Structure formats: structure tokens, C-alpha cells
Short mmCIF file of N, CA, C and O in Angstrom, two decimals:
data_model
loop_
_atom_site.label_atom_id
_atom_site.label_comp_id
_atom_site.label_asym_id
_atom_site.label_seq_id
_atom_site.Cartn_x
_atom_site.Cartn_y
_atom_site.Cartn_z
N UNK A 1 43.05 -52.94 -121.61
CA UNK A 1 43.98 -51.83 -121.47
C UNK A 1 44.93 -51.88 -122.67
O UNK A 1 45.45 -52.93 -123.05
N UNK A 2 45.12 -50.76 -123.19
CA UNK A 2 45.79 -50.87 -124.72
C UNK A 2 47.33 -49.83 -124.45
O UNK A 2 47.52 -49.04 -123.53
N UNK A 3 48.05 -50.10 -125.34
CA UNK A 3 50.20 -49.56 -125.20
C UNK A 3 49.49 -48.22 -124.33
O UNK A 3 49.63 -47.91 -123.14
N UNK A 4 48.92 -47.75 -125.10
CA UNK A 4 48.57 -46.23 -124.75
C UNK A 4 48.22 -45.26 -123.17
O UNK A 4 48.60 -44.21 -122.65
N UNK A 5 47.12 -46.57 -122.81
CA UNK A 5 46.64 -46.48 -121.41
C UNK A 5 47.66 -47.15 -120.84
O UNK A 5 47.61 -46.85 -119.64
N UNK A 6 48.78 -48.08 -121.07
CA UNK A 6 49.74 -48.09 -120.19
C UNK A 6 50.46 -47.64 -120.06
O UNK A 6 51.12 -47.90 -119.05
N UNK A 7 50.93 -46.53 -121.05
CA UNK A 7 51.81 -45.79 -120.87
C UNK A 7 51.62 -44.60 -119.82
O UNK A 7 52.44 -44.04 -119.09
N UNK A 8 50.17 -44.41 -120.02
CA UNK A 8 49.55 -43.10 -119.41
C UNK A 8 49.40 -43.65 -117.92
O UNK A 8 49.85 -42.92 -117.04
N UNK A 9 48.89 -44.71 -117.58
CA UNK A 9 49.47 -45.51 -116.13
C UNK A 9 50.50 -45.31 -115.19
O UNK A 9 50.49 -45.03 -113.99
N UNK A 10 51.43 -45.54 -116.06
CA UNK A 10 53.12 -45.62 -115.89
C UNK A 10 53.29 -44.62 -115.75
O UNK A 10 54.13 -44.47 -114.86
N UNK A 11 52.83 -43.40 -116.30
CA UNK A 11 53.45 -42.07 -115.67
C UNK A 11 52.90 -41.88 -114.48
O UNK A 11 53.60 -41.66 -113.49
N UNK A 12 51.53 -41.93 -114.44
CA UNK A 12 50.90 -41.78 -113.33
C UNK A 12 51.65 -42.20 -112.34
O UNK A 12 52.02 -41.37 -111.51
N UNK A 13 52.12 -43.89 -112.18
CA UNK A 13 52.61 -44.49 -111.24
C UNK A 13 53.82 -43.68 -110.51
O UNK A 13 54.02 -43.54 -109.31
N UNK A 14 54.69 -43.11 -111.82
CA UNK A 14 55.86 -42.75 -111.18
C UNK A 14 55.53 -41.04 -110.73
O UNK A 14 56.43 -40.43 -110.15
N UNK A 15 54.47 -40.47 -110.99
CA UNK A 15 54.42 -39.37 -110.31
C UNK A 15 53.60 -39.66 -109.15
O UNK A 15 53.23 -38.65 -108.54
N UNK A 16 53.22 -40.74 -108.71
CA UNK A 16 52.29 -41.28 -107.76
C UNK A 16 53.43 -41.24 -106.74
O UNK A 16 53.33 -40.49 -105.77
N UNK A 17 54.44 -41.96 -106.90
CA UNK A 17 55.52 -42.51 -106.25
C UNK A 17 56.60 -41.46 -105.88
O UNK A 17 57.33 -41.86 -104.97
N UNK A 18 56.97 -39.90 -106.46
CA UNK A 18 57.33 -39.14 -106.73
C UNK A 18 56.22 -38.14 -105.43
O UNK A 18 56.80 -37.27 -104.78
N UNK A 19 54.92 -38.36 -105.23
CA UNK A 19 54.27 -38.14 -104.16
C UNK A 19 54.14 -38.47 -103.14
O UNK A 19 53.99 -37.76 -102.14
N UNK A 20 54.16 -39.56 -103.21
CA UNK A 20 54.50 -40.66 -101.63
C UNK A 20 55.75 -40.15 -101.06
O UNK A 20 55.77 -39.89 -99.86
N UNK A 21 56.87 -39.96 -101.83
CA UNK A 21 58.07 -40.00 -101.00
C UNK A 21 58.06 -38.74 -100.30
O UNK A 21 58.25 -38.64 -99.09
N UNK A 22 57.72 -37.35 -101.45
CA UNK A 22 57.33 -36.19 -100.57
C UNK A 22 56.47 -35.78 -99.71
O UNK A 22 56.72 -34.83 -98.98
N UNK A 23 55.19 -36.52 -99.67
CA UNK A 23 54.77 -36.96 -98.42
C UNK A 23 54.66 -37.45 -97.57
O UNK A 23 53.74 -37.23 -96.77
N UNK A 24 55.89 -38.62 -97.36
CA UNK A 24 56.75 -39.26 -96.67
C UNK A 24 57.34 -38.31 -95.67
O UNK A 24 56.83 -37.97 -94.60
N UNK A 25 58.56 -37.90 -96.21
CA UNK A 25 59.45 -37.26 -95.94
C UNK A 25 59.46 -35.40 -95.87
O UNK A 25 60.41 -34.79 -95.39
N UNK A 26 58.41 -34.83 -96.34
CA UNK A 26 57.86 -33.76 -95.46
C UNK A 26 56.65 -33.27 -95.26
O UNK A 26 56.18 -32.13 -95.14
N UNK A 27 56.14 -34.61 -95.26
CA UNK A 27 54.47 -33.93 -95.54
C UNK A 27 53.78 -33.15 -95.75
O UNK A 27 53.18 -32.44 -94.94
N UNK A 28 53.73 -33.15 -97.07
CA UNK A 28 53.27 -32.34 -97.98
C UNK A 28 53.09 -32.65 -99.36
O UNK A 28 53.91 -33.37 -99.94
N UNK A 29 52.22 -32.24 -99.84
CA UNK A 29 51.55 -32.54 -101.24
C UNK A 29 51.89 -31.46 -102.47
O UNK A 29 50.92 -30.70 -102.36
N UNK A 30 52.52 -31.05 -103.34
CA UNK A 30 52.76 -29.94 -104.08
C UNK A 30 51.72 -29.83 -104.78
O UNK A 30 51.10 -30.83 -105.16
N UNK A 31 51.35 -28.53 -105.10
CA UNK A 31 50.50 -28.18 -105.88
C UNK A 31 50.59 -28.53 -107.64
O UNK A 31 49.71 -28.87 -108.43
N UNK A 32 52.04 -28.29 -107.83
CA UNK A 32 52.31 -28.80 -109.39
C UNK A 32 52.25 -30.26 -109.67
O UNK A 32 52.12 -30.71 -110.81
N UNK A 33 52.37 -31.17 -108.30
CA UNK A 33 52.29 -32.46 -108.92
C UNK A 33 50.70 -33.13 -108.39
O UNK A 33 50.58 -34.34 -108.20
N UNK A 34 49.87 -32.42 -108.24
CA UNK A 34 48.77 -32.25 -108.31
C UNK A 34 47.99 -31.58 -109.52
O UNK A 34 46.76 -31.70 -109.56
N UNK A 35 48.50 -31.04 -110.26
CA UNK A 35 48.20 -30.01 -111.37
C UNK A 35 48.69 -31.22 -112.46
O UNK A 35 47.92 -31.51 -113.38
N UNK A 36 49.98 -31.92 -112.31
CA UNK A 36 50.67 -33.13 -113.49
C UNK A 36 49.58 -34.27 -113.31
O UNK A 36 49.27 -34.93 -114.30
N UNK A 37 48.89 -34.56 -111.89
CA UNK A 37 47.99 -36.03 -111.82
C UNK A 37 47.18 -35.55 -112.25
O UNK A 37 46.72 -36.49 -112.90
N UNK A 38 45.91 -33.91 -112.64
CA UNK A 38 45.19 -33.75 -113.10
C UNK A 38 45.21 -33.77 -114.63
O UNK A 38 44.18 -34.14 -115.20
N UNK A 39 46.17 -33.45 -115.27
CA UNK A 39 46.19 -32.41 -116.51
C UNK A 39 46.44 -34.39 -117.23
O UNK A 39 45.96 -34.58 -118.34
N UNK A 40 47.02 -35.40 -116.66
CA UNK A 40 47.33 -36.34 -117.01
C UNK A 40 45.59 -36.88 -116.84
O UNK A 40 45.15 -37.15 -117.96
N UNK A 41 44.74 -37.04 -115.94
CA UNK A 41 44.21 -38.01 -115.48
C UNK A 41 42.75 -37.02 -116.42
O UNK A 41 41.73 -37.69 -116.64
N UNK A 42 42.74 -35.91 -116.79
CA UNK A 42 41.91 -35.27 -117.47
C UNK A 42 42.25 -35.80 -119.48
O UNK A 42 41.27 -35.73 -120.22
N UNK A 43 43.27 -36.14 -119.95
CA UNK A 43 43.99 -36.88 -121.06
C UNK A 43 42.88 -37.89 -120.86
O UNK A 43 41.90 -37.66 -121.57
N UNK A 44 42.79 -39.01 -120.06
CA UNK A 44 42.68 -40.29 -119.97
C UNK A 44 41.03 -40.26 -119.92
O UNK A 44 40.39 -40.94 -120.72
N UNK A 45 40.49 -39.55 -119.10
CA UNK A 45 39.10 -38.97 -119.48
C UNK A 45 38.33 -38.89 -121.03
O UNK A 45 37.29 -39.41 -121.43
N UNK A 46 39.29 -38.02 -121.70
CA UNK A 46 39.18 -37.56 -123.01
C UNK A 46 39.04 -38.84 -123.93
O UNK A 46 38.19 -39.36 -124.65
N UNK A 47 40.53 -39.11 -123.46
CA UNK A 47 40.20 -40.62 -124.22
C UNK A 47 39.81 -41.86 -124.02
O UNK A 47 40.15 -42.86 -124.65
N UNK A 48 39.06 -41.76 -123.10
CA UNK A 48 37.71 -42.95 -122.46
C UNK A 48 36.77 -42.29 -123.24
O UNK A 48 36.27 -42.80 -124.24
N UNK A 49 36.56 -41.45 -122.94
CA UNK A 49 35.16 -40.46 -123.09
C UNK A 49 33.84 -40.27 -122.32
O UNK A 49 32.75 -39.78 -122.61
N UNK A 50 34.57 -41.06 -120.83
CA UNK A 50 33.61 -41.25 -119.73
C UNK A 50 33.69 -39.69 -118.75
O UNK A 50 34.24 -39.46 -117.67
N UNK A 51 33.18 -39.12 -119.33
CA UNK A 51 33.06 -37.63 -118.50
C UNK A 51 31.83 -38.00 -117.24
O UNK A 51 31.35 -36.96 -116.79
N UNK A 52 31.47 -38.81 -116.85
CA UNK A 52 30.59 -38.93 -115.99
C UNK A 52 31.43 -38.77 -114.81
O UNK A 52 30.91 -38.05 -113.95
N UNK A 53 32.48 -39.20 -114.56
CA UNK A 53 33.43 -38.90 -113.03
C UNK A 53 33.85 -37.78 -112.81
O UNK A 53 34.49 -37.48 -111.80
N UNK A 54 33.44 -36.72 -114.07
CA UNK A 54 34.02 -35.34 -113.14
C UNK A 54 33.06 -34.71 -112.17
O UNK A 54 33.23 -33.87 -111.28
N UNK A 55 32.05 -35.31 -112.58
CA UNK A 55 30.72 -34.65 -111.33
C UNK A 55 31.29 -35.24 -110.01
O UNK A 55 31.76 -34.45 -109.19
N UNK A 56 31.28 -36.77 -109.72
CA UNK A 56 31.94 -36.96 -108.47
C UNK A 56 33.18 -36.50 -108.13
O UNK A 56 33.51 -36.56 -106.94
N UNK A 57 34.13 -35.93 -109.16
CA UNK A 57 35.15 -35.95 -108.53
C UNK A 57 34.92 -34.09 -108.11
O UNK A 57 35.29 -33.87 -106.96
N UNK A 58 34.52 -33.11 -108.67
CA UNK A 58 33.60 -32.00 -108.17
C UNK A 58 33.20 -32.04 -106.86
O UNK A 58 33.66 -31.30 -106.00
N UNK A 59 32.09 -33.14 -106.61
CA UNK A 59 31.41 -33.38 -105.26
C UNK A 59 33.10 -33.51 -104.18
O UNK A 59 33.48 -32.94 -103.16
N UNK A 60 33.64 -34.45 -104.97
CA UNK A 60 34.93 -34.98 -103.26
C UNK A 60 35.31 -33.57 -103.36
O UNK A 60 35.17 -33.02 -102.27
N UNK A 61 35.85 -32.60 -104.53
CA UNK A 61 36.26 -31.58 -103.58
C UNK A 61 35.66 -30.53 -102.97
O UNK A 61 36.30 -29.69 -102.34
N UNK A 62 34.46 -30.49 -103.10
CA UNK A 62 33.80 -29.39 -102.36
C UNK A 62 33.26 -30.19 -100.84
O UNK A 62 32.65 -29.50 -100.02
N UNK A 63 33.51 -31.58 -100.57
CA UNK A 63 33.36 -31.93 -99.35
C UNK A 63 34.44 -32.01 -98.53
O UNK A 63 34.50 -31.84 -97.31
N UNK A 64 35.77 -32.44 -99.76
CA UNK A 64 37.34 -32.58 -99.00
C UNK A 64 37.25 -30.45 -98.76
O UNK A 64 37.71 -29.96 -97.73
N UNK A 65 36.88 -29.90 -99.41
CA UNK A 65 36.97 -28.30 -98.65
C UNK A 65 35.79 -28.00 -97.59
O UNK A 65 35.50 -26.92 -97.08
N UNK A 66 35.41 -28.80 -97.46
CA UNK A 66 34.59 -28.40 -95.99
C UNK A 66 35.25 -29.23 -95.15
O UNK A 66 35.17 -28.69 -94.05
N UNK A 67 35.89 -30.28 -95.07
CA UNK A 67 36.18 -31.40 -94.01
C UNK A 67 38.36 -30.37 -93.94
O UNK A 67 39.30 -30.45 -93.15
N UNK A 68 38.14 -29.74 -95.01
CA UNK A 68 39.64 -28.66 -94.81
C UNK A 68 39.64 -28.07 -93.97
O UNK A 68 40.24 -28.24 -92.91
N UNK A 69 38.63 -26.88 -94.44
CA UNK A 69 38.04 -26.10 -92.99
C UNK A 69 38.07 -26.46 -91.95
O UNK A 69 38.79 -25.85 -91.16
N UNK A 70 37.19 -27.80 -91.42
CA UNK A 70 36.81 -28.48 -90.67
C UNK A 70 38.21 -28.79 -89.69
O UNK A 70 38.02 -29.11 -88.52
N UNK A 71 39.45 -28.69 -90.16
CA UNK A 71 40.43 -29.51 -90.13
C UNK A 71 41.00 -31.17 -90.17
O UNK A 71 41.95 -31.76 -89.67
N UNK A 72 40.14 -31.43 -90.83
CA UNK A 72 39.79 -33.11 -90.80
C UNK A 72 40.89 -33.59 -91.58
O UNK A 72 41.58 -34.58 -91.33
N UNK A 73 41.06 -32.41 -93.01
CA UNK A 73 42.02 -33.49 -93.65
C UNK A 73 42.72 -32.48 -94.12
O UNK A 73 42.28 -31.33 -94.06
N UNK A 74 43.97 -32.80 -94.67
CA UNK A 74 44.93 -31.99 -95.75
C UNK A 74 44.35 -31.59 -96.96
O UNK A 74 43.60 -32.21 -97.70
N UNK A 75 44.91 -30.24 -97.05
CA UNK A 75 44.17 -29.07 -98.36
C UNK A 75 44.70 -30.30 -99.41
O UNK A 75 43.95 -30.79 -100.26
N UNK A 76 46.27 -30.77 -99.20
CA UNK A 76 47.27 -31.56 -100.43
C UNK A 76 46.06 -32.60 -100.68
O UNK A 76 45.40 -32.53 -101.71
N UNK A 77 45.84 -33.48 -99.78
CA UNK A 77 44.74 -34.72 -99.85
C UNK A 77 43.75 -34.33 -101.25
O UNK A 77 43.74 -34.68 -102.43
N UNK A 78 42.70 -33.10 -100.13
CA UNK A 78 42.08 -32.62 -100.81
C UNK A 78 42.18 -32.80 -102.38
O UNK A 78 41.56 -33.69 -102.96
N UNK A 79 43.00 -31.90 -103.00
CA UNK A 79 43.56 -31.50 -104.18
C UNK A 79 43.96 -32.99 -104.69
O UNK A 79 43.37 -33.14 -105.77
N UNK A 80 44.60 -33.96 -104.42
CA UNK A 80 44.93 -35.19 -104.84
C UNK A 80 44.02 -35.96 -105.43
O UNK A 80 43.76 -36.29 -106.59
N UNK A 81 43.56 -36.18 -104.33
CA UNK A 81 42.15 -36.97 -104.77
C UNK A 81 40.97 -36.59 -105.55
O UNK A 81 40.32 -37.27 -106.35
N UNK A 82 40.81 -35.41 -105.20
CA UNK A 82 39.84 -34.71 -106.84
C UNK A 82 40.29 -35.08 -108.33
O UNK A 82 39.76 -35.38 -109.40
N UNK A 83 41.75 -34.86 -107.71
CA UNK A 83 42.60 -34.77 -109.48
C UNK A 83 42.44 -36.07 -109.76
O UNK A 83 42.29 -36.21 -110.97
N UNK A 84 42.41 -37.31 -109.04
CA UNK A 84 42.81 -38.90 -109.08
C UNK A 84 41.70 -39.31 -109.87
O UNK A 84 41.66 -39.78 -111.00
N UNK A 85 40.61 -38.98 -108.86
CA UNK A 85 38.87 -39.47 -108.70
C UNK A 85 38.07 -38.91 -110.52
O UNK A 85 37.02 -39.42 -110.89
N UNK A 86 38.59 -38.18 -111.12
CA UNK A 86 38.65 -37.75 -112.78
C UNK A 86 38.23 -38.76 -113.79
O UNK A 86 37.30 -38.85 -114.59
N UNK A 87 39.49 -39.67 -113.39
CA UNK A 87 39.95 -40.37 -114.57
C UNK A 87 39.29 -42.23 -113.63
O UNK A 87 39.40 -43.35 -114.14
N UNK A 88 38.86 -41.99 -112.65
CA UNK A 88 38.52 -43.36 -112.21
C UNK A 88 36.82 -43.50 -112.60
O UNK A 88 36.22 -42.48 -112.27
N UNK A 89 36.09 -44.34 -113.11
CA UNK A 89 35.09 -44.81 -113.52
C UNK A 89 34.38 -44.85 -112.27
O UNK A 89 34.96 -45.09 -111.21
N UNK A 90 32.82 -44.55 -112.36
CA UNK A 90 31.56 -44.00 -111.21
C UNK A 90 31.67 -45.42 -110.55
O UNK A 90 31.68 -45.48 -109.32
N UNK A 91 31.77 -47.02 -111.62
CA UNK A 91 31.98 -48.26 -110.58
C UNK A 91 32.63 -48.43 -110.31
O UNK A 91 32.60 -49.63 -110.06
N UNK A 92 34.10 -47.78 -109.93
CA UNK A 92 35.18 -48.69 -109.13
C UNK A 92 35.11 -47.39 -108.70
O UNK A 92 35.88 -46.80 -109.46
N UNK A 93 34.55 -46.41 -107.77
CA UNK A 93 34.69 -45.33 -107.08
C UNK A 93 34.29 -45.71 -105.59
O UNK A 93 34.58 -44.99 -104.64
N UNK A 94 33.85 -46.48 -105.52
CA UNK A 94 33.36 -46.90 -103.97
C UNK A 94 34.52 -48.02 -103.64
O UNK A 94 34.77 -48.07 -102.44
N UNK A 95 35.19 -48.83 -104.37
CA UNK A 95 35.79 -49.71 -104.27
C UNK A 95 37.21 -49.06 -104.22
O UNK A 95 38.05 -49.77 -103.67
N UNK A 96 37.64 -47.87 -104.67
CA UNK A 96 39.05 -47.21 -104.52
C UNK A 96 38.70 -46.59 -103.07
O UNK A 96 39.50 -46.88 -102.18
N UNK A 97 37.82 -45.91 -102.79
CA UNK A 97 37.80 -45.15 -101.34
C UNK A 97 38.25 -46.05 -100.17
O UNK A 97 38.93 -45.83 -99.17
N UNK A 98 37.52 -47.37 -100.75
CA UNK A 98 37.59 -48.44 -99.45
C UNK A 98 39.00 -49.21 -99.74
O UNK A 98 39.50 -50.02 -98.96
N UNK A 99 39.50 -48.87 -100.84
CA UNK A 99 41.17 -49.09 -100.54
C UNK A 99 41.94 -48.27 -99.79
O UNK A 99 42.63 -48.81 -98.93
N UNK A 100 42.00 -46.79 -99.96
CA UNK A 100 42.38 -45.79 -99.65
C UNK A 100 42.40 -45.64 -97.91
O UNK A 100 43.20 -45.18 -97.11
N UNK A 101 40.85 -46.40 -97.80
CA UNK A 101 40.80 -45.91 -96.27
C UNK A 101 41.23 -47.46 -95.46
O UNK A 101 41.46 -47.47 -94.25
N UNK A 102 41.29 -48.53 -96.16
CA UNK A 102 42.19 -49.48 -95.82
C UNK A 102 43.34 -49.68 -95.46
O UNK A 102 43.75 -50.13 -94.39
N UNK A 103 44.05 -49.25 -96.61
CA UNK A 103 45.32 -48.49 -96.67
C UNK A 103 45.89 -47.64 -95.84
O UNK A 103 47.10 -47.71 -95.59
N UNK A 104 44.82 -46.40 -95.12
CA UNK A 104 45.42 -45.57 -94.58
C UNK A 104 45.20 -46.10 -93.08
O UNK A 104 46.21 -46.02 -92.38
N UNK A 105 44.35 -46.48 -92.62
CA UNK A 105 44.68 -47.51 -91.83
C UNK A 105 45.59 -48.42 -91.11
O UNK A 105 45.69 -48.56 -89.89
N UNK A 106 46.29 -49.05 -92.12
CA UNK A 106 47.31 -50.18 -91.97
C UNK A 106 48.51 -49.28 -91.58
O UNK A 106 49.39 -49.61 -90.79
N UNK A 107 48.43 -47.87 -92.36
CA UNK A 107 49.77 -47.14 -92.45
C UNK A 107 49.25 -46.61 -90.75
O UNK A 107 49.94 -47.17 -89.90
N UNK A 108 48.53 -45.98 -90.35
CA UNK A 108 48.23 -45.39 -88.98
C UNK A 108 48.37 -46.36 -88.10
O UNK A 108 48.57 -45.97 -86.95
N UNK A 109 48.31 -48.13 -88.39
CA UNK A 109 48.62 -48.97 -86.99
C UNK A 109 49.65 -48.83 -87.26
O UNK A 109 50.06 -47.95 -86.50
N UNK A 110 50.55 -49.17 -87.98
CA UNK A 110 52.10 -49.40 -88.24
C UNK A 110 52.86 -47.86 -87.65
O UNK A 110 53.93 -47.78 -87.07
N UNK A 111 52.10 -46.95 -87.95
CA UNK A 111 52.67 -45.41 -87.35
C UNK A 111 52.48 -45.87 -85.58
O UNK A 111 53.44 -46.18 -84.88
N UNK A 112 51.53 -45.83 -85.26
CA UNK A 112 51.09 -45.76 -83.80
C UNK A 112 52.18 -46.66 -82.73
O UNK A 112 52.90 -46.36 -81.77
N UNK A 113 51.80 -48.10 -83.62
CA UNK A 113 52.58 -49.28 -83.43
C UNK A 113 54.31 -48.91 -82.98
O UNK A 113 55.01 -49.40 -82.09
N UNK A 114 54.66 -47.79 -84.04
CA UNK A 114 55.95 -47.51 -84.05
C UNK A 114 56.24 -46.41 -82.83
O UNK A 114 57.31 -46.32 -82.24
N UNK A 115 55.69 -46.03 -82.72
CA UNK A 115 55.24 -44.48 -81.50
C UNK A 115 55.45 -45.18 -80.56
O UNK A 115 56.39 -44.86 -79.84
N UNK A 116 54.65 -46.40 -80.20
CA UNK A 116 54.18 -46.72 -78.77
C UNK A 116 55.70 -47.66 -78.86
O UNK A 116 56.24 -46.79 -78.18
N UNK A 117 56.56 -48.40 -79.04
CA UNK A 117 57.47 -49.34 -79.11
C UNK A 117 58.66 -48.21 -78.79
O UNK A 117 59.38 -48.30 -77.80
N UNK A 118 58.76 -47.14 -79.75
CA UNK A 118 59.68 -46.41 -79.47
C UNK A 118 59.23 -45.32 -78.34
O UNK A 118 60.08 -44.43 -78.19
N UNK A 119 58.27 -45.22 -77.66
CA UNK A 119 57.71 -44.41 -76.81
C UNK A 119 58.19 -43.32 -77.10
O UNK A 119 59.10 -43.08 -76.32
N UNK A 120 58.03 -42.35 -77.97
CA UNK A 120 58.15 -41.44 -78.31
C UNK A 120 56.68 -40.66 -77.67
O UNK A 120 55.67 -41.35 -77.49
N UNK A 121 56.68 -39.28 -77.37
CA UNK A 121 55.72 -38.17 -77.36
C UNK A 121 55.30 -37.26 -78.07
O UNK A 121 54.87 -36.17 -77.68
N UNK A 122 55.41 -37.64 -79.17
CA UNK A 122 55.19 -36.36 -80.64
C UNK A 122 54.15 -36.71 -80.96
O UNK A 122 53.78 -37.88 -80.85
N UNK A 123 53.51 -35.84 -81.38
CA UNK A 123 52.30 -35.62 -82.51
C UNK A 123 52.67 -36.75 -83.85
O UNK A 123 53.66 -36.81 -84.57
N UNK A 124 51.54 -37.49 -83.82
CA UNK A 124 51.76 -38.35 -85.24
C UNK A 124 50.73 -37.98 -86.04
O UNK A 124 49.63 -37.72 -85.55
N UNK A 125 51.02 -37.89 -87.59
CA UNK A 125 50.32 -37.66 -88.91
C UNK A 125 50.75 -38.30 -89.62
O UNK A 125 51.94 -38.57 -89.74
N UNK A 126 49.64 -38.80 -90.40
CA UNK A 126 49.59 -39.90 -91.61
C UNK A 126 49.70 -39.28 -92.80
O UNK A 126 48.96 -38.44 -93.30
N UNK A 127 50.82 -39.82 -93.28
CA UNK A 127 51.01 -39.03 -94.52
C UNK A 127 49.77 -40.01 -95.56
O UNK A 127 49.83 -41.18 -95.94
N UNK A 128 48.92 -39.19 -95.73
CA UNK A 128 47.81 -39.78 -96.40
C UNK A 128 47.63 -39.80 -98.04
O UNK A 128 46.69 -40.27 -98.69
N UNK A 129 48.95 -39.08 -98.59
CA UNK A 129 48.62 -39.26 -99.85
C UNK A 129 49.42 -40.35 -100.41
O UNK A 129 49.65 -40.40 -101.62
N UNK A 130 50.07 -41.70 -99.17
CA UNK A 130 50.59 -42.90 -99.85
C UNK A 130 49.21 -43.79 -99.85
O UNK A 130 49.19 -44.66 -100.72
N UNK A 131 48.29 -43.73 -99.17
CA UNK A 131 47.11 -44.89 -99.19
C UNK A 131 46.15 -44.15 -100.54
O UNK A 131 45.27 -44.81 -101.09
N UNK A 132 46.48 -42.61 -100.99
CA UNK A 132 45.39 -41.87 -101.92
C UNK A 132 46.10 -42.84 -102.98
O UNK A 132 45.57 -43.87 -103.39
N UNK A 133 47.05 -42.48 -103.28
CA UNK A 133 48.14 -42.76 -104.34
C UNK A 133 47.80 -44.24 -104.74
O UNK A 133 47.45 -44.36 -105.91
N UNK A 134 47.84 -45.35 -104.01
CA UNK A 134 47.44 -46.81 -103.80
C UNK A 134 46.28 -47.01 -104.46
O UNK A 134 46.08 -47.60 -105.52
N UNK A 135 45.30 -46.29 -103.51
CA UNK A 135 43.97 -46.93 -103.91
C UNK A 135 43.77 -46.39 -105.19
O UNK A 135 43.45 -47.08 -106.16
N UNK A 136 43.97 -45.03 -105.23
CA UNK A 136 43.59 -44.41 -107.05
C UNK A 136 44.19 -44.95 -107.93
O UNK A 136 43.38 -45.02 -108.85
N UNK A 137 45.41 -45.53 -108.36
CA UNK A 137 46.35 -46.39 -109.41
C UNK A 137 45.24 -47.49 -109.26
O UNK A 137 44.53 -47.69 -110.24
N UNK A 138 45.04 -48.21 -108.12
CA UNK A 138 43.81 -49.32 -108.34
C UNK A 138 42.59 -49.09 -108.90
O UNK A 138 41.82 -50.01 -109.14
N UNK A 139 42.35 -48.02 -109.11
CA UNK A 139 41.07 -47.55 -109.36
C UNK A 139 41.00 -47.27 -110.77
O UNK A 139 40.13 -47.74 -111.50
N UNK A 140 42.19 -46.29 -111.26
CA UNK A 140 42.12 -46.21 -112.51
C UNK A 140 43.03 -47.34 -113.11
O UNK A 140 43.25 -47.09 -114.30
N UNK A 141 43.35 -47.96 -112.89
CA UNK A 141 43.60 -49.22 -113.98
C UNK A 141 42.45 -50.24 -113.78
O UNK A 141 42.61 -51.29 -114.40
N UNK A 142 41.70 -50.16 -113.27
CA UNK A 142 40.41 -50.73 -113.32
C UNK A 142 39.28 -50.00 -114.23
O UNK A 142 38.28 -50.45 -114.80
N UNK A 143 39.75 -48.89 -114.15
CA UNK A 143 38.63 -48.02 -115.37
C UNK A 143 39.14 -48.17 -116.40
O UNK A 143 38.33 -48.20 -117.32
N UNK A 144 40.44 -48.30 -116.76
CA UNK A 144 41.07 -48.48 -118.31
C UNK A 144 40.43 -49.70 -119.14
O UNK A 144 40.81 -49.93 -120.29
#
């Protein structure tokens, strides 16, 4: 990994983090900082020159838009992870998902966990673009 790709990291990170909190705190994913992880993570592409991940990352969103429909997952997700999945290399693409869904995991016992202690009766949702956010920074600094 060379000054360059860490710099391009580092932004990532902090617009990663800049996502988490707003999907934290109102769950929801913006479209412009989905448009900043692409337009960044399409840079990093360029200058790999590994264009082989935009086909998969193509495929996640035309399946994350059927599993939309479906209501399975968030349009924001959706859109996240296409933009992420770009700039991450075809071999560490199986190995970021299975962070992601690790991740989102741990965050759904710790949610549930918290539900059932505080016996609360609300509807719980996983804000899912802190485990996207996780596993993709792992993913693409593994492709760098």
C-alpha cells in the first residue's frame, strides 16, 4: 500500500464513519455519501487497474434490487455496497461479505440483547451500513 492508497483509505474511512453515525442515529443512508464512496472507490479502481470488480459489484446491485423489492434489505444498503464492492478485489470479495454478515450479526445480538433487558416493544432494525462500512474498509485495504 503506497502514501497515495492511504490517503485514498483515510478518506474512505472518515466518510465510512460519517455513515455509520447517520445510520446510527436515523437510519438512513444518503444518496450523496454514497455517490462520494463511489466516485472515490471508482479513483482507486483506475488506479489499480483491476476493473474486474465492477462486474460483481453490477451483479450485488441488481440482486440487492430484487432482495429491495423483496423487502429484505435497505435501498441505502443496496447503493452502499455496490459503491464499496468497486474498488475491493474478486479475492477478498467472499471474505468481506463474511465480515459484513459477521458483523451484522454481533450488532443484531447486542440490539436484541438490549430490547429484551430493557423490555422494550418496538420494532428493531439494524442499522446495517455499520457492519457494510467494517467489512468493505477490510476488504479494500486488502485489495490495495
Amino acid at each position: 500500500m503506497n502514501n497515495n492508497s492511504i490517503i485514498w483509505w483515510a478518506f474512505l474511512f472518515t466518510i465510512s464513519c460519517i455513515i455509520c453515525y447517520q445510520d446510527i442515529t436515523k437510519r438512513t443512508i444518503s444518496n450523496q455519501m454514497c455517490i462520494i464512496v463511489l466516485i472515490i472507490c471508482i479513483c482507486l479502481v483506475i488506479k489499480s487497474g483491476n476493473y474486474s470488480s465492477l462486474y460483481y459489484s453490477v451483479i450485488i446491485f441488481f440482486v440487492g434490487f430484487i432482495l429491495f423489492i423483496k423487502k429484505i434489505i435497505a435501498a441505502g444498503d443496496v447503493k452502499l455496497i455496490s459503491s464499496f464492492f468497486i474498488a475491493i478485489n474478486q479475492n477478498y470479495q467472499l471474505l468481506t461479505f463474511t465480515i459484513i454478515l459477521l458483523a451484522g450479526g454481533v450488532i443484531s445480538i447486542v440490539l436484541l440483547t438490549h430490547k429484551v433487558i430493557n423490555k422494550k416493544n418496538t420494532t428493531m432494525t439494524v442499522p446495517y451500513g455499520v457492519p457494510i462500512c467494517i467489512g468493505c474498509l477490510f476488504g479494500i485495504a486488502a485489495s490495495l
